[in-house]
PDB file of C-alpha atoms in Angstrom:
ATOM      1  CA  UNK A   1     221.216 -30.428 156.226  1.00 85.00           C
ATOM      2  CA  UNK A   2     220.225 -31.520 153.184  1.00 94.00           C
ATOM      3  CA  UNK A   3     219.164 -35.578 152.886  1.00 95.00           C
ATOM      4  CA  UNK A   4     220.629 -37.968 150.226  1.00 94.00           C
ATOM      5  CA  UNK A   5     217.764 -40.397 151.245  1.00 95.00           C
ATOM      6  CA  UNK A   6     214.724 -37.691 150.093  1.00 97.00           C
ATOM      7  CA  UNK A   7     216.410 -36.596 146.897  1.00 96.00           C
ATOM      8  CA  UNK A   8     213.724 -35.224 144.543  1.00 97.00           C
ATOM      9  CA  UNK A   9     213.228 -37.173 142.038  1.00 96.00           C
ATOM     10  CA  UNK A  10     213.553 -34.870 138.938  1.00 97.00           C
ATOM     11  CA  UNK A  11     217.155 -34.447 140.269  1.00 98.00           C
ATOM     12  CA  UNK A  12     219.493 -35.029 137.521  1.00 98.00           C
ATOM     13  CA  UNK A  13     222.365 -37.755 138.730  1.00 97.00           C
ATOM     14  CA  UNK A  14     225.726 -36.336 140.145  1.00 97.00           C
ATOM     15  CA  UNK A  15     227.175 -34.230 143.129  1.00 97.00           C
ATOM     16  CA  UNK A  16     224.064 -31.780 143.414  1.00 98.00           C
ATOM     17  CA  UNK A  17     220.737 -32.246 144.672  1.00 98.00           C
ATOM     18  CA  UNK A  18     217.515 -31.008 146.078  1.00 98.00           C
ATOM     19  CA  UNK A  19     215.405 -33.022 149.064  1.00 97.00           C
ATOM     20  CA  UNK A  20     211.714 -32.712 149.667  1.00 97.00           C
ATOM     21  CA  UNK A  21     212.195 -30.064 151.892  1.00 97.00           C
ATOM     22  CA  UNK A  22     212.665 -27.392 149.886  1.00 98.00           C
ATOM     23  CA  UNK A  23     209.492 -24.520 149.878  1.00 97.00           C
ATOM     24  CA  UNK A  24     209.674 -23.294 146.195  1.00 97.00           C
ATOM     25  CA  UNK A  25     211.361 -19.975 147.452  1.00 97.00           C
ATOM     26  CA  UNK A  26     212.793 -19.464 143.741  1.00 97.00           C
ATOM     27  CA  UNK A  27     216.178 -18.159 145.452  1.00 98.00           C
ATOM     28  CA  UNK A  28     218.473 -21.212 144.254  1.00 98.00           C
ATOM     29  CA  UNK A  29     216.814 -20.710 140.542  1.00 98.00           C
ATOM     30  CA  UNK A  30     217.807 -16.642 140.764  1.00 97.00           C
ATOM     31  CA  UNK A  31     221.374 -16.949 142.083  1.00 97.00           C
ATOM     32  CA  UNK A  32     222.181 -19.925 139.768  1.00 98.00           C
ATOM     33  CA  UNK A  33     219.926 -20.962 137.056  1.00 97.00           C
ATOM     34  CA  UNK A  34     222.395 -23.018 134.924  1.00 97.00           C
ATOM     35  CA  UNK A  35     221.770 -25.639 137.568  1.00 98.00           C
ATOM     36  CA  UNK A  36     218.707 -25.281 139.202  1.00 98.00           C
ATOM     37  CA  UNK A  37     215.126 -25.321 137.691  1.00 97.00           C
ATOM     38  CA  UNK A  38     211.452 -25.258 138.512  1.00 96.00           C
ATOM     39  CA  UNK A  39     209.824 -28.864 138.942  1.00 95.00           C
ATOM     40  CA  UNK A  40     206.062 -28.653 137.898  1.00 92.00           C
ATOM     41  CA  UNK A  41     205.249 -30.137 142.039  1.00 89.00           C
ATOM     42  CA  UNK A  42     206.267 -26.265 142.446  1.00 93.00           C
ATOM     43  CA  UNK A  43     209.927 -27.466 143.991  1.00 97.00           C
ATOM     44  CA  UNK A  44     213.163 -26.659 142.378  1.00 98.00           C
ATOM     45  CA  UNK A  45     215.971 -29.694 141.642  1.00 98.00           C
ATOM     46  CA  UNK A  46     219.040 -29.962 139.357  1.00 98.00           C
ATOM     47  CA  UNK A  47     218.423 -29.626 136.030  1.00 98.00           C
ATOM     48  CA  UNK A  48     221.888 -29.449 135.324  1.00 98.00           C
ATOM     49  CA  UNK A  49     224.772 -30.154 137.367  1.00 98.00           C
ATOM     50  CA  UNK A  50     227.716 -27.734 137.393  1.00 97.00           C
ATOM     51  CA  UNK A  51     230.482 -28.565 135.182  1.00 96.00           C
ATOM     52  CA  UNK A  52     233.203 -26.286 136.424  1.00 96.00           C
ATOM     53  CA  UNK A  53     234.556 -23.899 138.298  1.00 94.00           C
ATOM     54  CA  UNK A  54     232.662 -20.990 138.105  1.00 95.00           C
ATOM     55  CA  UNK A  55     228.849 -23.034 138.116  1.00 97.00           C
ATOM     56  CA  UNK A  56     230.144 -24.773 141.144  1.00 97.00           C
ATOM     57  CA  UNK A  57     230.538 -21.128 142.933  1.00 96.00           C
ATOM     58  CA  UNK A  58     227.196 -20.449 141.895  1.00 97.00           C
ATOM     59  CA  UNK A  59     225.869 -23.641 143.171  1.00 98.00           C
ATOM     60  CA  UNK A  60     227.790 -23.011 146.625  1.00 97.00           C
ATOM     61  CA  UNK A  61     225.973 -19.240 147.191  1.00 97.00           C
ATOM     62  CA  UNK A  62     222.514 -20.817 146.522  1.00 98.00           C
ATOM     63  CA  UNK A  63     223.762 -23.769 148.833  1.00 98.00           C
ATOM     64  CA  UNK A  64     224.529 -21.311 151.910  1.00 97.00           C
ATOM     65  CA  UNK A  65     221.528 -18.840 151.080  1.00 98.00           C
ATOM     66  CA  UNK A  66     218.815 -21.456 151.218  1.00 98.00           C
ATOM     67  CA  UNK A  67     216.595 -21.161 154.190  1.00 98.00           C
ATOM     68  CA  UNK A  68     215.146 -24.685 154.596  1.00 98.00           C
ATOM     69  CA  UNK A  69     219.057 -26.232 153.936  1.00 97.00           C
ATOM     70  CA  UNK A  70     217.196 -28.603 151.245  1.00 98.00           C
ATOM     71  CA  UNK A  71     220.635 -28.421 149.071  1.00 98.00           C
ATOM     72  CA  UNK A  72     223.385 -30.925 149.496  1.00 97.00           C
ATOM     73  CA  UNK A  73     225.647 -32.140 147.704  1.00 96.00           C
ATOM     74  CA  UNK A  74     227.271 -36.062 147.155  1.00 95.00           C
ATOM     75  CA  UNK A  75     231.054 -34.874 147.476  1.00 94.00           C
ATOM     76  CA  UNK A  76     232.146 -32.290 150.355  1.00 93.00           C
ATOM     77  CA  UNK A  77     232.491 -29.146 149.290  1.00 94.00           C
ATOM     78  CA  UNK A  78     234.749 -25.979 151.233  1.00 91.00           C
ATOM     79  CA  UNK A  79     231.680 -23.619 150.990  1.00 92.00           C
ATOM     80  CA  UNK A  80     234.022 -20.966 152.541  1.00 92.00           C
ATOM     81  CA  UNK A  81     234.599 -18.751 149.738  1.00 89.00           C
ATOM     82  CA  UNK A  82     230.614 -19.031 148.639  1.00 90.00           C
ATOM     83  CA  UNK A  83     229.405 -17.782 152.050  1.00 92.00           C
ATOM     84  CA  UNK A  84     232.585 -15.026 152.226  1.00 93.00           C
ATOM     85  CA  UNK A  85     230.876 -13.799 148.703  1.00 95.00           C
ATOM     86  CA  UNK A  86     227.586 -12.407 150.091  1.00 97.00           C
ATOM     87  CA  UNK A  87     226.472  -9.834 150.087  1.00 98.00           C
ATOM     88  CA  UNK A  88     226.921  -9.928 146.577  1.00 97.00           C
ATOM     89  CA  UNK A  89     227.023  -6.940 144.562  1.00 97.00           C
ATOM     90  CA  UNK A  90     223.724  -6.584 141.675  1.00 98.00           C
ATOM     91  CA  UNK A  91     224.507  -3.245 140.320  1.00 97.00           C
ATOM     92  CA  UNK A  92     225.967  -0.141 141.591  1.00 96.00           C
ATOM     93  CA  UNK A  93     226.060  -0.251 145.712  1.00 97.00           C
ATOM     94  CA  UNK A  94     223.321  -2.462 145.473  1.00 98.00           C
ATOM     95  CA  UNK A  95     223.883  -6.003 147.088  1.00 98.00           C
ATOM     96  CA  UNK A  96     222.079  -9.621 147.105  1.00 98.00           C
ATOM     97  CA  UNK A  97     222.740  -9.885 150.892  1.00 98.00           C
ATOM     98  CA  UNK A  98     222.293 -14.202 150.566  1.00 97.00           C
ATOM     99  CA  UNK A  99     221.072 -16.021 153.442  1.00 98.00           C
ATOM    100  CA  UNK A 100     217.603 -16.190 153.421  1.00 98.00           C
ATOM    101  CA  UNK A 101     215.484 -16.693 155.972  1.00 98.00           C
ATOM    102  CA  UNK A 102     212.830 -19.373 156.782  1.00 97.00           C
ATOM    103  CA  UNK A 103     210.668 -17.108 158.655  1.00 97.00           C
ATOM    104  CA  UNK A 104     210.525 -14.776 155.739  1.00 97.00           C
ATOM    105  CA  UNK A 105     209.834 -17.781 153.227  1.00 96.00           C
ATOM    106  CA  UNK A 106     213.377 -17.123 151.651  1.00 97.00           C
ATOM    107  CA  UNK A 107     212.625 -13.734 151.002  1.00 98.00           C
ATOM    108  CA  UNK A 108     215.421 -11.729 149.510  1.00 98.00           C
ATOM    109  CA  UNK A 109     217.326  -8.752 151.365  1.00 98.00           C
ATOM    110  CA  UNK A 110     219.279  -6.006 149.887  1.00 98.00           C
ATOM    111  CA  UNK A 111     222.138  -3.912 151.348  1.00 98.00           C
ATOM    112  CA  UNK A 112     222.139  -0.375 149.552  1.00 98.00           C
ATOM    113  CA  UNK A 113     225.957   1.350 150.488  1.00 98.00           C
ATOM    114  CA  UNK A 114     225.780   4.638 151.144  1.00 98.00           C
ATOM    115  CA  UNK A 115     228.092   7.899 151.782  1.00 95.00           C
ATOM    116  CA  UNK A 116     225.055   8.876 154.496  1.00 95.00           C
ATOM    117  CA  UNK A 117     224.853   5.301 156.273  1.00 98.00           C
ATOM    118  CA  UNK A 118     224.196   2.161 154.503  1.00 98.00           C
ATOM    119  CA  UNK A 119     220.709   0.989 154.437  1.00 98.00           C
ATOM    120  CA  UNK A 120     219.462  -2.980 154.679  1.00 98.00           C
ATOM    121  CA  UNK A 121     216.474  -3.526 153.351  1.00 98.00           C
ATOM    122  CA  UNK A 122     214.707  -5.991 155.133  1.00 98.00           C
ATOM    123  CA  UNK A 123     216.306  -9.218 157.275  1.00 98.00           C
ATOM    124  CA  UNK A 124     218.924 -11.911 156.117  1.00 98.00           C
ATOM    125  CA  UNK A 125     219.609 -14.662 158.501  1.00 98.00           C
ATOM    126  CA  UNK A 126     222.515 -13.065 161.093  1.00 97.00           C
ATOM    127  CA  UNK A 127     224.865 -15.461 160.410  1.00 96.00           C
ATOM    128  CA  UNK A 128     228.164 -14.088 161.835  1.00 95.00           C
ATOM    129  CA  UNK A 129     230.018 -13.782 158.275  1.00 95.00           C
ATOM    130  CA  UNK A 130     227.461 -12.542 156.667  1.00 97.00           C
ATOM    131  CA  UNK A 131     227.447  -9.772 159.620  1.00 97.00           C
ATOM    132  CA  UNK A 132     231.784  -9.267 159.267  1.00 97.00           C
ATOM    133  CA  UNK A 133     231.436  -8.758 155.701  1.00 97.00           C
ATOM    134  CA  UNK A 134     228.602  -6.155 156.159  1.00 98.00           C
ATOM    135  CA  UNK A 135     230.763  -4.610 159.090  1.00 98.00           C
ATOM    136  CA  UNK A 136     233.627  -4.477 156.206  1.00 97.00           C
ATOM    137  CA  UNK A 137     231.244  -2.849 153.609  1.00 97.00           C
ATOM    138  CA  UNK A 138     230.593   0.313 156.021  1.00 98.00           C
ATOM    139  CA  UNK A 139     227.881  -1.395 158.512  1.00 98.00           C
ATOM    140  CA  UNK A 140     224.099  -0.382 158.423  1.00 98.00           C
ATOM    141  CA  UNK A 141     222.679   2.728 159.682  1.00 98.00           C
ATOM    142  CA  UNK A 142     219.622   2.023 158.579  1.00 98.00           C
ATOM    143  CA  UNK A 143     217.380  -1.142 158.706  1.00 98.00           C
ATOM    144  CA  UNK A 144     214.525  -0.693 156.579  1.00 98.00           C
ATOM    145  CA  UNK A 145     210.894  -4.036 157.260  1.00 98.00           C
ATOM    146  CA  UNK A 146     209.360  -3.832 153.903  1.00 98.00           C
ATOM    147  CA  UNK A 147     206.032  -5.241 155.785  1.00 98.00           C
ATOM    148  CA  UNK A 148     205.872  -7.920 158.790  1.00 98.00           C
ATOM    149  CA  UNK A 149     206.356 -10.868 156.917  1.00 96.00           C
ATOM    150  CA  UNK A 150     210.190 -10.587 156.641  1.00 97.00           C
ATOM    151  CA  UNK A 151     211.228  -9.207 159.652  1.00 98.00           C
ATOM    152  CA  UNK A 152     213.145 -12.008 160.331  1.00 97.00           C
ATOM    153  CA  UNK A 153     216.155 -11.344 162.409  1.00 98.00           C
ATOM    154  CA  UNK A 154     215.993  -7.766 162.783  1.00 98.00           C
ATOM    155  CA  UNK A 155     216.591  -7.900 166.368  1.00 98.00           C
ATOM    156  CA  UNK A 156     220.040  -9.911 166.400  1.00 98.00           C
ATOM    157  CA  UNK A 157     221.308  -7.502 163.627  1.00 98.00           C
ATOM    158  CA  UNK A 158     219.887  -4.358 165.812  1.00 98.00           C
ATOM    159  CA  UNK A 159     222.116  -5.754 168.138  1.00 98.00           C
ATOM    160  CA  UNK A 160     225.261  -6.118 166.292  1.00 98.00           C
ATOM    161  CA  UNK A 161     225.073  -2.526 164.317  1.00 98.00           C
ATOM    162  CA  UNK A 162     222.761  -0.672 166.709  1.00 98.00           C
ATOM    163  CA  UNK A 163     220.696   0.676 163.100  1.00 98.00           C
ATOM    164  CA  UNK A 164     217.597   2.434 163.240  1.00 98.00           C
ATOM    165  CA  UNK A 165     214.385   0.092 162.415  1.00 98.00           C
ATOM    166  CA  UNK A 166     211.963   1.547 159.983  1.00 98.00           C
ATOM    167  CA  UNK A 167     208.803  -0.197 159.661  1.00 98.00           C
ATOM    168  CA  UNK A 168     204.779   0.922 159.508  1.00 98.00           C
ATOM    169  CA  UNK A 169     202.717   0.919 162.470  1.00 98.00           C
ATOM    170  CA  UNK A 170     199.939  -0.670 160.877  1.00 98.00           C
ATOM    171  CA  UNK A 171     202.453  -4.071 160.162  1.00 98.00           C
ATOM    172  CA  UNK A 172     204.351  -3.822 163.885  1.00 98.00           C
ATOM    173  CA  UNK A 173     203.576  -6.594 166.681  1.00 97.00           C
ATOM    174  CA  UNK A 174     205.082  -7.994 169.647  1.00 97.00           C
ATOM    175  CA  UNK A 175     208.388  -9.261 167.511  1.00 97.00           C
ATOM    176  CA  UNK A 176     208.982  -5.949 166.239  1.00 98.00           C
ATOM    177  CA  UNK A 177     207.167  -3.490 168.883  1.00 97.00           C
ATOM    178  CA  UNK A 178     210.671  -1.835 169.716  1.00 97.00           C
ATOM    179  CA  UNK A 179     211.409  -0.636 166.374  1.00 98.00           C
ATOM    180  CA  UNK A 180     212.664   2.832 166.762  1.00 98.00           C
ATOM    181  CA  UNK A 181     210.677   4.326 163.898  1.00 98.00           C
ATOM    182  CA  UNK A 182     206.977   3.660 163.284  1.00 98.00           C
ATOM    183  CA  UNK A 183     205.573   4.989 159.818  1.00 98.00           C
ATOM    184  CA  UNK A 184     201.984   5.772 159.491  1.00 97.00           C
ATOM    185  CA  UNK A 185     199.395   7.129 157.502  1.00 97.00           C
ATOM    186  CA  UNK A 186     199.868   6.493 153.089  1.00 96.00           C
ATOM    187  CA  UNK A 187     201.569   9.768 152.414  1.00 97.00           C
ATOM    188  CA  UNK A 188     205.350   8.978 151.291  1.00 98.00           C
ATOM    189  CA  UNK A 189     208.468  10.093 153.993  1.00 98.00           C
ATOM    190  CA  UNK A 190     211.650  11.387 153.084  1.00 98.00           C
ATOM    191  CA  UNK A 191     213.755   9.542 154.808  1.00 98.00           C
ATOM    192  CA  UNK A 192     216.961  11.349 153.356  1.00 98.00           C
ATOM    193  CA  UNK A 193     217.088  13.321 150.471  1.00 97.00           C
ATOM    194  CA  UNK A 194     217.881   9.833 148.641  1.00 98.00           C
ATOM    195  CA  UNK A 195     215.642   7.646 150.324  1.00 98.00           C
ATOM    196  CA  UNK A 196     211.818   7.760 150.069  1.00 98.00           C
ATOM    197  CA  UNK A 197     209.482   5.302 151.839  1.00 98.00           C
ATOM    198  CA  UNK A 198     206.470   5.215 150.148  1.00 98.00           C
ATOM    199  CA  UNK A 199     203.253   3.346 152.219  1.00 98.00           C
ATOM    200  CA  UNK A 200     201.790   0.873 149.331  1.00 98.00           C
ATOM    201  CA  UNK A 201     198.716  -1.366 152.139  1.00 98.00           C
ATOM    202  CA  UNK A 202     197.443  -4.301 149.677  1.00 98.00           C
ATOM    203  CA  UNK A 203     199.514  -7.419 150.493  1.00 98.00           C
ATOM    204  CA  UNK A 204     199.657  -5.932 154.318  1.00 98.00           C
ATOM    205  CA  UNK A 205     198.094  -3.523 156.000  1.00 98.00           C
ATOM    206  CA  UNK A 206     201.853  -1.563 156.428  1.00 98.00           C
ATOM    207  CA  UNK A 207     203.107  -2.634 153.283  1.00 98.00           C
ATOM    208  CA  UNK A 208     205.659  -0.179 152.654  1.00 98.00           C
ATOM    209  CA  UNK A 209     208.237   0.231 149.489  1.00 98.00           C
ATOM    210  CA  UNK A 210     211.777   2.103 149.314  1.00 98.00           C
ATOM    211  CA  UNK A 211     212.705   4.702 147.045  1.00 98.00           C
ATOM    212  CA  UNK A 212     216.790   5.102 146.243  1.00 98.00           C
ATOM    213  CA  UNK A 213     217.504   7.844 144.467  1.00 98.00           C
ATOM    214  CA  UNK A 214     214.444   8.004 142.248  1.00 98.00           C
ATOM    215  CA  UNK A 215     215.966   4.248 140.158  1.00 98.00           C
ATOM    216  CA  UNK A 216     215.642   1.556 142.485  1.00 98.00           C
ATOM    217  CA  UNK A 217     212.209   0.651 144.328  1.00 98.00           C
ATOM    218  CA  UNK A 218     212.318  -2.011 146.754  1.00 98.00           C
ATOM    219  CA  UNK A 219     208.962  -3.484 146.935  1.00 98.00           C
ATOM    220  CA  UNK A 220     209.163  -6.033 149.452  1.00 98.00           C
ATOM    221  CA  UNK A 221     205.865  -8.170 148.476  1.00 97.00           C
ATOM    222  CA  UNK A 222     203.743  -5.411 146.483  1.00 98.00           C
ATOM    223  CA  UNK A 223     205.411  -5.787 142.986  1.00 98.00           C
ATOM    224  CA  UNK A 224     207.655  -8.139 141.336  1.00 98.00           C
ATOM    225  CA  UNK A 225     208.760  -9.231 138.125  1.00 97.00           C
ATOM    226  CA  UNK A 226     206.817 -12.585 136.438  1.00 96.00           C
ATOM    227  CA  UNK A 227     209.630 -14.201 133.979  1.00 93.00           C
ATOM    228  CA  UNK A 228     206.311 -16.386 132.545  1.00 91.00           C
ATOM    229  CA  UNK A 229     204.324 -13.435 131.358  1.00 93.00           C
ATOM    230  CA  UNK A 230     206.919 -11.008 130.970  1.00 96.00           C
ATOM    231  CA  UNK A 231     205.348  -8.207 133.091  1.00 98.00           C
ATOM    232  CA  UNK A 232     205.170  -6.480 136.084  1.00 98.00           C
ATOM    233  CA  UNK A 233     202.736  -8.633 138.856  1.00 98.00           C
ATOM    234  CA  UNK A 234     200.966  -8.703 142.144  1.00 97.00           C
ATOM    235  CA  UNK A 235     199.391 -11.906 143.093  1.00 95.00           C
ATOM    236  CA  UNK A 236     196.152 -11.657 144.579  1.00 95.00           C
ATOM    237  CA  UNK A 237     196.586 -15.086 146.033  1.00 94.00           C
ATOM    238  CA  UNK A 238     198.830 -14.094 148.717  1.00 94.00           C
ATOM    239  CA  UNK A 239     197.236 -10.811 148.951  1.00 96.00           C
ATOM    240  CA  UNK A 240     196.523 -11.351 152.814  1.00 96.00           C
ATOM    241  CA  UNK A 241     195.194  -7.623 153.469  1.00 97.00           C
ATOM    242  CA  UNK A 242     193.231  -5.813 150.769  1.00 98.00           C
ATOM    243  CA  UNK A 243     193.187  -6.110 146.854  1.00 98.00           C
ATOM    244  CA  UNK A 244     191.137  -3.097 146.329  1.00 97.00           C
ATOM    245  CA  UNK A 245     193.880  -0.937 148.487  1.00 98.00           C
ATOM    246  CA  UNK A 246     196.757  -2.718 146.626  1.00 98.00           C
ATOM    247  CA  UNK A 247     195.547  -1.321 143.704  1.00 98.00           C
ATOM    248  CA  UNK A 248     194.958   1.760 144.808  1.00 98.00           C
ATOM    249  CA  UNK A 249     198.685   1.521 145.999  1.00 98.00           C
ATOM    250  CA  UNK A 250     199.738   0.432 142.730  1.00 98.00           C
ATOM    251  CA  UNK A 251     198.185   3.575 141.054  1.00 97.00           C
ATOM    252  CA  UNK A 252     199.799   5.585 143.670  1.00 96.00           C
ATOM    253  CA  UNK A 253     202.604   4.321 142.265  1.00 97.00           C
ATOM    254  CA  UNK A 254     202.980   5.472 139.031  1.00 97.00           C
ATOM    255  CA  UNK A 255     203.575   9.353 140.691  1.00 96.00           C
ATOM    256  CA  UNK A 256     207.127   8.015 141.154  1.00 98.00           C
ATOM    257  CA  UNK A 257     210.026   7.420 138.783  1.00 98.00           C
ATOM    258  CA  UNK A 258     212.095   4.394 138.638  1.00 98.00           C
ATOM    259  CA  UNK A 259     214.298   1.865 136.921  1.00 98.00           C
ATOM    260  CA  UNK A 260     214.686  -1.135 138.766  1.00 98.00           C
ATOM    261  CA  UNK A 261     212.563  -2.990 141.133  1.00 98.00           C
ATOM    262  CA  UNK A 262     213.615  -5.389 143.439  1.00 98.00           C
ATOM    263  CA  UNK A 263     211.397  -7.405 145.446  1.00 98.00           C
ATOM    264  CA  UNK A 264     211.881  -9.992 148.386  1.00 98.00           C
ATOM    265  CA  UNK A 265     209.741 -12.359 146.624  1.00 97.00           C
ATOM    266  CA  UNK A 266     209.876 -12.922 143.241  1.00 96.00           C
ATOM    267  CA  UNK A 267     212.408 -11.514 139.844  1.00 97.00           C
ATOM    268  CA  UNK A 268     214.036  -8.483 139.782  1.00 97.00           C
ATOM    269  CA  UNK A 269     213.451  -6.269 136.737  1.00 98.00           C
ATOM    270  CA  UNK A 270     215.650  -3.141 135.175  1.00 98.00           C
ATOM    271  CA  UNK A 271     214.234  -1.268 132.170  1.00 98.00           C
ATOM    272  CA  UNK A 272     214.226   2.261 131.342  1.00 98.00           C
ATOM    273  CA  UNK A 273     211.929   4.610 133.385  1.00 98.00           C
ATOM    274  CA  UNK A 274     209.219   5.378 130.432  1.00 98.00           C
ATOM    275  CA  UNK A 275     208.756   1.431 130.057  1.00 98.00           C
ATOM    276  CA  UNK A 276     209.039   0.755 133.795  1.00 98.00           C
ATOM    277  CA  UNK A 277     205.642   3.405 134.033  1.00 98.00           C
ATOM    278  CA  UNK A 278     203.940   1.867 130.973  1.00 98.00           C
ATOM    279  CA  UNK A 279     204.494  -2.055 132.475  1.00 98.00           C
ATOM    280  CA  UNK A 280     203.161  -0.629 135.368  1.00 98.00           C
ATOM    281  CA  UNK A 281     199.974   0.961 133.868  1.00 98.00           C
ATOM    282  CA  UNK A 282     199.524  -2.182 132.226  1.00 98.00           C
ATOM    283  CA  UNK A 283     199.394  -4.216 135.753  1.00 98.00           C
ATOM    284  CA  UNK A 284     197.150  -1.497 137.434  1.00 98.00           C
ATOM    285  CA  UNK A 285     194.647  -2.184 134.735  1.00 97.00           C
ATOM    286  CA  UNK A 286     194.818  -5.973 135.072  1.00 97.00           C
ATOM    287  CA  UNK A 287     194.873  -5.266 138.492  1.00 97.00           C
ATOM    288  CA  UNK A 288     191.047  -3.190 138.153  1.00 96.00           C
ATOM    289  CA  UNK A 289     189.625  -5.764 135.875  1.00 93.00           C
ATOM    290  CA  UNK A 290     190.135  -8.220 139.302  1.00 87.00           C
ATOM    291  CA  UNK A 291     188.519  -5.980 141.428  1.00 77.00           C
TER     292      UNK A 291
END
């Protein structure tokens, strides 16, 4: 819970705030902007507090999804309908699933519905509504562990929808030695005729993006959107494997066609396919000028 007493300071006055707990996981900032902002101690706070109906909602789903609980609010609030909202739909069957996870650093997970079996792409918190709605959206058949890092809890939701776990050898240990399918090797796997993993080792040694019918990529940590520079990225900073193989990756890449990419950490991005390969030539080219 949230504490009055270590309000941020750059928190605007009113109902809304954020403490000193919060990790700079960006998710508050992405799910409702119009109150939340960047501080430049690399925290977010209110920079705005919501004025009616509607920004109050949005306020409520990046309450419930934050995975340190460093939101509160002055007045009590029915989050309720906020938390019976998620997963919420981005486009298509693609959904925001919410709830992030501390142990994943507030990494974002995706639920893709599916005629064949739904697929969730890498772990939410399993908190029991968010696992009811998902059971009311067609289940999962599929969990799909971008790398190790967000694994989260894969185990408690294996447990509730009995899903096969996808995730590389080269990224597996104890937490997640029981997953029922191992990947290995770089080649990409046709999963279904829809769904093609594709083996990208850079940020981890398994690193491993998704492939939905040749338009969305979900890249886990490999790729994300940068807002600041308007361009694809890949932050050698928290590159914790291999920068020379994460380029290499990202070359690999640019065999595939796609239109959207959506990461766990950092901003989504749609564009057309032609500009999403030219913004990704551009970053493989940054990317060998840091080699």
């Amino acid at each position: 819970m949230a504490r009055a007493d270590h309000r941020l300071p750059e928190n605007v006055p009113g109902d809304f705030f954020v403490d000193s707990s919060c990790i700079d996981c960006d998710r508050c900032r992405q799910l409702a902007p119009g109150t939340f902002g960047a501080s430049s101690r690399g925290q977010s706070y209110v920079h705005h507090q919501p004025s009616n109906e509607v920004e109050t909602r949005r306020a409520l789903l990046a309450l419930v999804t934050c995975p340190v609980a460093s939101i509160g609010s002055a007045q009590k609030h029915d989050v309720t309908s906020a938390a019976k909202a998620l997963p919420e739909r981005i486009v298509d069957e693609i959904y925001d699933c919410g709830f992030a996870s501390e142990s994943s650093y507030g990494a974002t997970s995706y639920l893709v519905r599916r005629e064949r079996g739904n697929v969730l792409v890498d772990s939410p918190r399993a908190v029991r509504g968010l696992m009811e709605r998902m059971t009311e959206l067609g289940g999962i058949s599929r969990m799909f562990l971008t790398h190790a890092d967000d694994v989260a809890d894969h185990a408690k939701l294996h447990a509730r929808f009995h899903c096969e776990r996808i995730l590389h050898r080269a990224d597996v240990h104890p937490g997640t030695r029981d997953v029922e399918r191992q990947l290995e090797g770089t080649d990409p796997v046709a999963l279904d005729d829809d769904l093609l993993a594709i083996p990208v080792p850079g940020h981890t040694r398994g690193s491993t993006a998704l492939l939905y019918r040749n338009t969305y990529l979900f890249t886990g940590d490999h790729l994300w959107w940068d807002d600041d520079e308007n361009e694809l990225h890949a932050s050698r900073s928290v590159c914790w494997y291999s920068w020379a193989e994460q380029t290499r990756s990202m070359e690999r890449l640019l065999d595939n066609r796609f239109e959207w990419v959506l990461p766990g950490h950092g901003r989504r991005h749609h564009a057309p396919a032609s500009e999403m390969k030219a913004a990704l030539e551009r970053l493989v080219a940054r990317m060998r000028q840091r080699a």
